[in-house]
Short mmCIF file of C-alpha atoms in Angstrom, two decimals:
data_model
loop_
_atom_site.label_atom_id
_atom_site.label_comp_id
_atom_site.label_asym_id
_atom_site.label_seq_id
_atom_site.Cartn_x
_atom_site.Cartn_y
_atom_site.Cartn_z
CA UNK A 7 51.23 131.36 145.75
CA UNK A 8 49.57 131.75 142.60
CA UNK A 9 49.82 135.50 142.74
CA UNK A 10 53.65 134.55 142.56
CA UNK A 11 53.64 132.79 139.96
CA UNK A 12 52.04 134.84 137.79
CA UNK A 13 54.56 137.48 138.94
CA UNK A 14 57.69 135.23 137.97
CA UNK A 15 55.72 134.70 134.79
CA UNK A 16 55.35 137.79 133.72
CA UNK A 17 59.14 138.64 134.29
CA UNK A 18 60.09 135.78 132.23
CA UNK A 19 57.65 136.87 129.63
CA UNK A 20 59.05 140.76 129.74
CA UNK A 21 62.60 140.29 130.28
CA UNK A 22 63.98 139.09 126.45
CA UNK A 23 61.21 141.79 125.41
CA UNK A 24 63.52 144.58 127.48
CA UNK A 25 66.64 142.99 126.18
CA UNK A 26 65.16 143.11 122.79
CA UNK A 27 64.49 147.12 123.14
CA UNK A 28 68.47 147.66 124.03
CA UNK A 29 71.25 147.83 121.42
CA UNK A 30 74.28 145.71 122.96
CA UNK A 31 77.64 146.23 122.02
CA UNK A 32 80.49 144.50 123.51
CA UNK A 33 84.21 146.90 123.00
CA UNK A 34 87.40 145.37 123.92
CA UNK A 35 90.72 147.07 124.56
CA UNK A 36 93.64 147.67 127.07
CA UNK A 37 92.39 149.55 130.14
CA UNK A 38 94.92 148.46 133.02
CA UNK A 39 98.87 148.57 132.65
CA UNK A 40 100.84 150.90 130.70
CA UNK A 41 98.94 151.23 127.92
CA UNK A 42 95.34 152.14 129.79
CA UNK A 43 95.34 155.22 128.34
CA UNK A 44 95.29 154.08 124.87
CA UNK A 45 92.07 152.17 126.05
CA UNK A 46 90.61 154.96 127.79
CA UNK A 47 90.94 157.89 124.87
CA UNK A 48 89.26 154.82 122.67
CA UNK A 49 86.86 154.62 124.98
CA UNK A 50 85.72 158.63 125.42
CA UNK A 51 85.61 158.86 121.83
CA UNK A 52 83.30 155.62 121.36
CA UNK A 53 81.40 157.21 124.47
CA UNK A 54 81.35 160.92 122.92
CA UNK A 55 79.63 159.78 119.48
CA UNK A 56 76.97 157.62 121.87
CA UNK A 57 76.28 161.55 123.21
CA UNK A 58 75.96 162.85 119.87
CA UNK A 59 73.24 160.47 118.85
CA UNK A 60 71.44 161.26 121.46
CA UNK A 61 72.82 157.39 123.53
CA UNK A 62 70.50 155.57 121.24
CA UNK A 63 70.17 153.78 117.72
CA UNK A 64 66.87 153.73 116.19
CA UNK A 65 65.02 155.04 118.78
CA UNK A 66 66.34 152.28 121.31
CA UNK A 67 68.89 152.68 124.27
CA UNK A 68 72.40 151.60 123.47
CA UNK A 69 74.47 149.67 126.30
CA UNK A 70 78.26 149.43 125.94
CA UNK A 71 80.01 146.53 127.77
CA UNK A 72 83.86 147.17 128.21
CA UNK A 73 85.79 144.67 128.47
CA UNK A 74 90.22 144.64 129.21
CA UNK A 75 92.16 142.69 127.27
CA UNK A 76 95.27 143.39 129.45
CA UNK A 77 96.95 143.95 126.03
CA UNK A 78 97.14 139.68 125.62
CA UNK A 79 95.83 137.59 123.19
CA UNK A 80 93.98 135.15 125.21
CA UNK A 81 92.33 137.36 126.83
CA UNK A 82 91.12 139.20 124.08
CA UNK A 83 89.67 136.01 123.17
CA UNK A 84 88.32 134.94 126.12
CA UNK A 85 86.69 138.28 126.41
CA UNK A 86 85.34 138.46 122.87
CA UNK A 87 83.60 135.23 123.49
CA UNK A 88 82.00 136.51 126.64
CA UNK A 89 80.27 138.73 125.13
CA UNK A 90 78.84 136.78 121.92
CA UNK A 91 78.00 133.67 124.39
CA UNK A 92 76.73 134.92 127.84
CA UNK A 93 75.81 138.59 127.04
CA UNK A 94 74.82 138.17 123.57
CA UNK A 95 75.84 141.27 122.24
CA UNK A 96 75.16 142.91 118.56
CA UNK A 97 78.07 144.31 117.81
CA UNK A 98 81.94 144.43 118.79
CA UNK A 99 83.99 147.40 118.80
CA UNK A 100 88.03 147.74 119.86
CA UNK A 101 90.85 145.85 119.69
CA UNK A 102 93.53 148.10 119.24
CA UNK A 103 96.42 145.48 119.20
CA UNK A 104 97.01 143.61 115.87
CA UNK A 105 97.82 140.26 117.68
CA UNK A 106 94.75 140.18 120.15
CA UNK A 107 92.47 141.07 117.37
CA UNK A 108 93.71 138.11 114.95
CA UNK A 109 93.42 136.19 118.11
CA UNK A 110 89.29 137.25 118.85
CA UNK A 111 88.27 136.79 114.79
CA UNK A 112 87.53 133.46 114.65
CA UNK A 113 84.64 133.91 117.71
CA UNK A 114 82.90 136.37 115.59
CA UNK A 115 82.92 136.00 112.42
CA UNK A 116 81.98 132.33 113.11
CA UNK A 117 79.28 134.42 115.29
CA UNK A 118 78.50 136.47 112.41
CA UNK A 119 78.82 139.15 114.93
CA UNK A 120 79.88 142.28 113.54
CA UNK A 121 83.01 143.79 114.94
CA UNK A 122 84.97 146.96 114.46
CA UNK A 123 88.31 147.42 114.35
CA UNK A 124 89.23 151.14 116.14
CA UNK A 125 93.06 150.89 115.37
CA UNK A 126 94.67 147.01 114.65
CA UNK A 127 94.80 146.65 110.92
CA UNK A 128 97.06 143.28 110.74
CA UNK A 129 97.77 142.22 106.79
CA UNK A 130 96.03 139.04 107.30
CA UNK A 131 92.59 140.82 108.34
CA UNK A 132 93.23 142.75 105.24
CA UNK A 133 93.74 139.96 103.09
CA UNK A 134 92.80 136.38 103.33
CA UNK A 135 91.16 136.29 106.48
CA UNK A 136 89.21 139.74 105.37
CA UNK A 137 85.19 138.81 106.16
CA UNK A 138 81.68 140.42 104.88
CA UNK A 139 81.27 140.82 108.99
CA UNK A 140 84.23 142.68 109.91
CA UNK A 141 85.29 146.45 109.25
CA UNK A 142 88.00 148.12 110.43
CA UNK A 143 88.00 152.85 111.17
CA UNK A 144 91.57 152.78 110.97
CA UNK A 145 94.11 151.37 108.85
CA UNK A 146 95.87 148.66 106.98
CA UNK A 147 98.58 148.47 109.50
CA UNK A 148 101.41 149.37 106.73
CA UNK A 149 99.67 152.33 105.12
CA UNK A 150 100.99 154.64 107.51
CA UNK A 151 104.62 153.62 107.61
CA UNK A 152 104.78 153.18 103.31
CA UNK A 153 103.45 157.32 103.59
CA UNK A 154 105.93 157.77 105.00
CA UNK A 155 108.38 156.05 103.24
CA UNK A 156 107.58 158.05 100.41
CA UNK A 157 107.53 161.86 102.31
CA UNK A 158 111.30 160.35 103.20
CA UNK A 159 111.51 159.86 99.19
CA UNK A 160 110.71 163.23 98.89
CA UNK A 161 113.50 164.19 101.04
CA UNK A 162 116.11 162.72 99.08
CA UNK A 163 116.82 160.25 101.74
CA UNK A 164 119.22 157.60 100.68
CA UNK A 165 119.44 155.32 103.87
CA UNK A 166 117.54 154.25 107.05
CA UNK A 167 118.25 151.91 110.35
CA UNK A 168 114.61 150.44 111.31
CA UNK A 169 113.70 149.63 114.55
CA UNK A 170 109.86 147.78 115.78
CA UNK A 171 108.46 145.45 117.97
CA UNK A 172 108.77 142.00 117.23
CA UNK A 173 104.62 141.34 117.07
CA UNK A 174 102.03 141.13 114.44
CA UNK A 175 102.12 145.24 113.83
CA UNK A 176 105.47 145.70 114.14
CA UNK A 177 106.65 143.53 111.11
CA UNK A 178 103.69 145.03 109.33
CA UNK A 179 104.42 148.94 109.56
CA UNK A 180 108.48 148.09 108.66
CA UNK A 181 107.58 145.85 105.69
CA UNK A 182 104.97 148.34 104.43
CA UNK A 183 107.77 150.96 104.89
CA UNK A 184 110.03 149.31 102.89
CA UNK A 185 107.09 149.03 99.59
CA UNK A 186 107.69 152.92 99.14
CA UNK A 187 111.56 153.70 100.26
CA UNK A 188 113.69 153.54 97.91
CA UNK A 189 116.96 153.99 99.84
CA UNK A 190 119.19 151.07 101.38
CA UNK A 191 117.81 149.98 104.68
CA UNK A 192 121.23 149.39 106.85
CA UNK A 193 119.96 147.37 109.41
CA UNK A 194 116.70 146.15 111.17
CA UNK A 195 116.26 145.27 114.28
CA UNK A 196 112.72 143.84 116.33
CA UNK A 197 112.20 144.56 120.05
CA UNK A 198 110.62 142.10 122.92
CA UNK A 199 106.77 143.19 122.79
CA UNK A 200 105.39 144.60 125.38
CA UNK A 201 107.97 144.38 127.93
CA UNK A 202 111.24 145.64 126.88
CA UNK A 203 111.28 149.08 127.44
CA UNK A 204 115.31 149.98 127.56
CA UNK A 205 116.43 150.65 123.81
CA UNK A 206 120.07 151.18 123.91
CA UNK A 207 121.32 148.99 122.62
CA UNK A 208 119.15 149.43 119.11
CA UNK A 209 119.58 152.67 119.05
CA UNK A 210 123.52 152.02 119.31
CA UNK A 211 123.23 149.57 116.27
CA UNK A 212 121.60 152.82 114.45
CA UNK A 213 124.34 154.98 115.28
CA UNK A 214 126.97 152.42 114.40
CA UNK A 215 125.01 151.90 110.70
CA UNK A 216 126.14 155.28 109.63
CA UNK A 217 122.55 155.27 108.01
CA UNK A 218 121.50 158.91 107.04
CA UNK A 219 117.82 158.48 109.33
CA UNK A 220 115.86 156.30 112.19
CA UNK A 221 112.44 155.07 111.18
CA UNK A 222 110.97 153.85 114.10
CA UNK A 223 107.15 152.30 115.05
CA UNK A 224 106.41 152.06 118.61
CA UNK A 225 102.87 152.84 120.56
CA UNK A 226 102.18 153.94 123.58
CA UNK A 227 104.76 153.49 126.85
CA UNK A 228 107.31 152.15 124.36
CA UNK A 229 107.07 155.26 121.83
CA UNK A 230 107.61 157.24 124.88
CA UNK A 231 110.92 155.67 126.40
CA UNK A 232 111.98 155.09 123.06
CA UNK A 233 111.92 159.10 122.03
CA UNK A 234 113.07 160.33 125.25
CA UNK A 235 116.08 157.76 125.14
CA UNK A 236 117.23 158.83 121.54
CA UNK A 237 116.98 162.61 122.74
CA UNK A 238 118.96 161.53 126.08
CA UNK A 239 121.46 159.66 123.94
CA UNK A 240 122.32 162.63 121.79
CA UNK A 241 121.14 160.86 118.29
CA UNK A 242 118.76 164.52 117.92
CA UNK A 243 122.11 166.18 116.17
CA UNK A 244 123.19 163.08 114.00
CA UNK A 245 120.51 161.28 112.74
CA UNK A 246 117.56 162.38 112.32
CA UNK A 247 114.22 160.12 113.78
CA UNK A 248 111.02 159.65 111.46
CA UNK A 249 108.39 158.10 113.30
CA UNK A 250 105.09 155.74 112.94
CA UNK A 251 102.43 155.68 115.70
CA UNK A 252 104.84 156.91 118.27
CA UNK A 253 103.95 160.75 118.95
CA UNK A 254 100.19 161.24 119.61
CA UNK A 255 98.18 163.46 122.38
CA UNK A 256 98.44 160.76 124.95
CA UNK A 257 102.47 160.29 124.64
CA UNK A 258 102.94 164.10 124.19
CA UNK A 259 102.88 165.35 128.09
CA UNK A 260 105.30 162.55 129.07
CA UNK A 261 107.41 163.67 125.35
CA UNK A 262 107.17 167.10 126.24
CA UNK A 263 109.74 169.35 123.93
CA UNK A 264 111.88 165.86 122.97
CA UNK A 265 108.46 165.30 120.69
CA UNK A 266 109.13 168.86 119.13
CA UNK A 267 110.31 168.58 115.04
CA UNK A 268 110.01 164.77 115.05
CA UNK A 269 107.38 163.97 111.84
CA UNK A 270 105.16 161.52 111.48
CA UNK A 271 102.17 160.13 109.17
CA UNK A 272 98.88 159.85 110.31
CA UNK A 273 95.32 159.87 108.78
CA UNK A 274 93.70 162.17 111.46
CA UNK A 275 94.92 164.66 113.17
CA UNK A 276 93.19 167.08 115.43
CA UNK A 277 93.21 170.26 113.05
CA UNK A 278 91.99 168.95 110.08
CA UNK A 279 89.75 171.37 109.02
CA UNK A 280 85.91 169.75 108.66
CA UNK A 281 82.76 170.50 110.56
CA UNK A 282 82.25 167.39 112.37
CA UNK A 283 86.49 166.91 113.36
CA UNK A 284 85.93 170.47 115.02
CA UNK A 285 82.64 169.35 117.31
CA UNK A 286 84.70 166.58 117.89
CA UNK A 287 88.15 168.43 119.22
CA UNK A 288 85.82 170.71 121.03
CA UNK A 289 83.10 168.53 122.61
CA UNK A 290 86.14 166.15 123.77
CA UNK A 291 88.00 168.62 125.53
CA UNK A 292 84.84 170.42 127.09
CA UNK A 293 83.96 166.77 128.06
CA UNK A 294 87.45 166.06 129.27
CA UNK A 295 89.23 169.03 130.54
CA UNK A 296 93.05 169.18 130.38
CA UNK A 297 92.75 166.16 127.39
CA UNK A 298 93.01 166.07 124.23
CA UNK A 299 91.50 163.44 121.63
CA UNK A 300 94.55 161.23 120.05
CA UNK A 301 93.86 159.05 116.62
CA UNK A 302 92.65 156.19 119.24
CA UNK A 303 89.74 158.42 120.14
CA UNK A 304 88.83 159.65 116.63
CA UNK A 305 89.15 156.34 115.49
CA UNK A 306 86.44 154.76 117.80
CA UNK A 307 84.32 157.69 117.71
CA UNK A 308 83.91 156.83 113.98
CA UNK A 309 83.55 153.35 114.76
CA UNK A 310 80.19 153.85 116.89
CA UNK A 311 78.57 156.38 114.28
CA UNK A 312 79.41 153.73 111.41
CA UNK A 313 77.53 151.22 113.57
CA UNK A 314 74.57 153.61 114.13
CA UNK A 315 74.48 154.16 110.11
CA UNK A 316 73.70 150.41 109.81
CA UNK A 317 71.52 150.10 112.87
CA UNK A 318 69.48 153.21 111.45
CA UNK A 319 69.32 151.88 107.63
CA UNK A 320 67.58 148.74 109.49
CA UNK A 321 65.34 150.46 111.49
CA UNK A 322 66.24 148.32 114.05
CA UNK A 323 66.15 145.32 112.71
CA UNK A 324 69.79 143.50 113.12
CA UNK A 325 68.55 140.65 111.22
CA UNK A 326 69.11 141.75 108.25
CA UNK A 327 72.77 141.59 107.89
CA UNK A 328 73.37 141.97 104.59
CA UNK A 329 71.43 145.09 104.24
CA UNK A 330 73.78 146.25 107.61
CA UNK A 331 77.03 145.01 105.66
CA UNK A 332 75.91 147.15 102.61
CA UNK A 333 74.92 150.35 104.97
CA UNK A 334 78.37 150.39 106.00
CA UNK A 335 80.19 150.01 102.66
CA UNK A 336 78.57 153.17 101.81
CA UNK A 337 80.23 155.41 104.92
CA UNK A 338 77.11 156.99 105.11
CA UNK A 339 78.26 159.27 108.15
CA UNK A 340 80.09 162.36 108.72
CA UNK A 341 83.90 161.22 109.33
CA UNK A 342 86.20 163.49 111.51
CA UNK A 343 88.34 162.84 109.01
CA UNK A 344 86.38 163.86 106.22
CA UNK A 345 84.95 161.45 102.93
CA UNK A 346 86.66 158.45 103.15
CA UNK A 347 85.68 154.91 101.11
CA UNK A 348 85.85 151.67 101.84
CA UNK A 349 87.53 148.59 99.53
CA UNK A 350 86.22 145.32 98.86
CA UNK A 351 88.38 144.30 102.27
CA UNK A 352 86.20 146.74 104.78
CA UNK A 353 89.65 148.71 104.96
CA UNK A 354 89.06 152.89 104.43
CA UNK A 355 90.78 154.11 101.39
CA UNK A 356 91.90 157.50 102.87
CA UNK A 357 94.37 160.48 102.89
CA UNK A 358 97.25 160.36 104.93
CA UNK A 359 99.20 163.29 106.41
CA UNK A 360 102.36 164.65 107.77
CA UNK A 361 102.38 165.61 111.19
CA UNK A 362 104.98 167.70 113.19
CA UNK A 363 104.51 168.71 117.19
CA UNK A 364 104.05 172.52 117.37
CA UNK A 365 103.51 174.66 120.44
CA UNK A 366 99.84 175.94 120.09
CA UNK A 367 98.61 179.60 120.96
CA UNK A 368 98.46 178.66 124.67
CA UNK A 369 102.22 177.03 124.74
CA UNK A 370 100.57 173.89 124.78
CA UNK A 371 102.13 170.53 122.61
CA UNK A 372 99.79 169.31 119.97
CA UNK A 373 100.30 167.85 116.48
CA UNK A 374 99.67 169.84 113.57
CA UNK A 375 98.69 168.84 110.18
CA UNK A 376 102.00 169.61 107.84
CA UNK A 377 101.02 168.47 104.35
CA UNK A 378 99.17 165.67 102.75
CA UNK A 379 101.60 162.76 102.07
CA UNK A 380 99.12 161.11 99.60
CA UNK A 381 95.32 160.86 98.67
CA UNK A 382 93.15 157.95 98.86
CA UNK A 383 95.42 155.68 99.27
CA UNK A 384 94.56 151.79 99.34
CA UNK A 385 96.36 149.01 100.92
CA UNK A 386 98.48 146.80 99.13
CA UNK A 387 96.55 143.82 100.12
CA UNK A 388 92.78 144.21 99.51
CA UNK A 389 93.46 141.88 96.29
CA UNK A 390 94.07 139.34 98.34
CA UNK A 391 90.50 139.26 99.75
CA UNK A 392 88.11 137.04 98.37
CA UNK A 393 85.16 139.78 98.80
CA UNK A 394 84.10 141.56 95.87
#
């Protein structure tokens, strides 16, 4: 009996000791339905920087708990409070859609539990509600859409039809498009998010507008049926489609040749010519065979190396926040998309590109790095943040 209890005692006594020797992050994201694969590239390229530090921060063994958001709001929430209550981790990571990551910010920042943002950028997060706890590897969600706004500038393009989903990213990325146009819009129209997947009749309204271009935001399964419906419908000849998170890797083999000529703005793509975006491309497709990394991936591989930068500066210690906070202003880590900065609002003042869908030496589709739209470019919001 006694030998028992000592043995119960003992596992009480080492078990928080084990727990304290393990880095814990908690990374939330879609990995059922139609956008799973979104999820999953985010995940390999969270996964692929844990096997380029070696799977541990400071000397101590990281463990990643994934959790699906199902690509809804309360569950995002419900999930990000999982793990700060019951399995107490250190860090999140994830949330790629702008409405379940307004939804899960409240849990931890009220936490003080550091979480970063691998793709949603909503203008609140940006603004207002920015907080000394949260950073975001991506974007302020109307960065991309305003670049290219102004490429279309460049163009001498005097009209546009928009077309988005009707959710938190959606109204961002045609609002920030319409800070750089300068051309009439004709009409706007806002799609049922996530479920409406037929877009004839929008794409109608554009043809009726007589507008000289499309400009068009739609991820994942949408951004597939919406391309391959505007090809179908015969819109290719007569007006031409500019798009905004709507061609990547992961739509490109259900896109095929409709994706070919159709340009878009992005801050990474997979040729951009630096040391560590090249070990990247290559260790991801060695890793994955017959894959290739999308923005999603690069994205959330930067988001684990920033968090090793802070755990590292510590030496461990993660209670000493404000030192982590400052470790991660600096970007003190090698970017796959090169030197970028952060603003006061923990959102990366960065280049963004054009991209255009080539056939590479192999025949294969991949996006291709066109011409830099415009250099460190900040969002228009950060002003709004009450961080200095």
């Amino acid at each position: 009996m006694r030998a028992a209890l000592a043995a119960a005692m003992a596992i009480a006594f080492v078990g928080p000791a084990l727990a304290a020797d393990t880095n814990r992050i908690g990374f939330v994201n879609t990995f059922s339905g139609p956008s799973a694969a979104i999820g999953n590239d985010a995940r390999n390229g969270f996964e692929l920087a844990l096997d380029h530090i070696g799977r541990k921060m400071d000397g101590r063994p990281v463990e990643v708990i994934y959790e699906d958001d199902q690509q809804k709001p309360d569950v995002g929430k419900q999930k990000t409070e999982k793990l700060i209550q019951s399995d107490r981790v250190d860090f999140l990571a994830g949330y790629n859609w702008s409405n379940v990551l307004l939804a899960s910010l409240k849990p931890a920042v009220d936490s003080k539990t550091f979480l970063i943002g691998v793709n949603a950028g909503p203008s609140q997060l940006a603004g207002e509600l920015c907080s000394p706890y949260v950073f975001l590897t991506s974007w302020q969600n109307d960065q991309t859409p305003a670049a290219m706004g102004l490429y279309m500038n460049q163009k001498g393009i005097k009209s546009a039809f928009l077309i988005g989903p009707n959710y938190a990213a959606g109204k961002d990325r045609l609002a920030g498009f319409k800070t750089t146009f300068k051309g009439e819009v004709l009409g706007e129209e806002y799609t049922v998010w996530p479920t409406q997947l037929d877009f004839s009749a929008e794409l109608t309204k554009a043809r009726n507008s007589k507008a000289e271009s499309i400009f068009a935001f739609f991820p994942g399964a949408a951004g597939v049926q919406f391309l391959n419906q505007y090809v179908q419908a015969g819109m290719r000849q007569q007006i031409p489609l500019y798009t905004d998170g709507m061609i990547d890797e992961l739509s490109l083999p259900s896109q095929k040749e409709n994706a070919l000529g159709i340009l878009g703005a992005l801050e990474w793509v997979n040729d951009l010519p630096n040391e560590q975006n090249r070990r990247f491309v290559a260790d991801y497709r060695k890793k994955h065979p017959g894959l290739r990394p999308s923005f999603y991936g690069a994205q959330a591989y930067d988001a684990m190396q920033l968090i090793n930068s802070a755990v590292v500066a510590v030496k461990g210690d993660l209670s000493q926040k404000d030192a982590m906070k400052a470790e991660m202003e600096k970007v003190n880590f090698k970017s796959v998309r090169g030197s970028y900065k952060y603003g006061n609002n923990h959102v990366p003042i960065q280049n963004f590109y054009l991209i255009d869908v080539v056939k590479d030496t192999n025949g294969e589709l991949s996006l291709k790095t066109v011409a830099t739209i415009i250099e460190d470019n900040q969002d228009r919001f950060h002003d709004k943040c009450p961080l200095k």
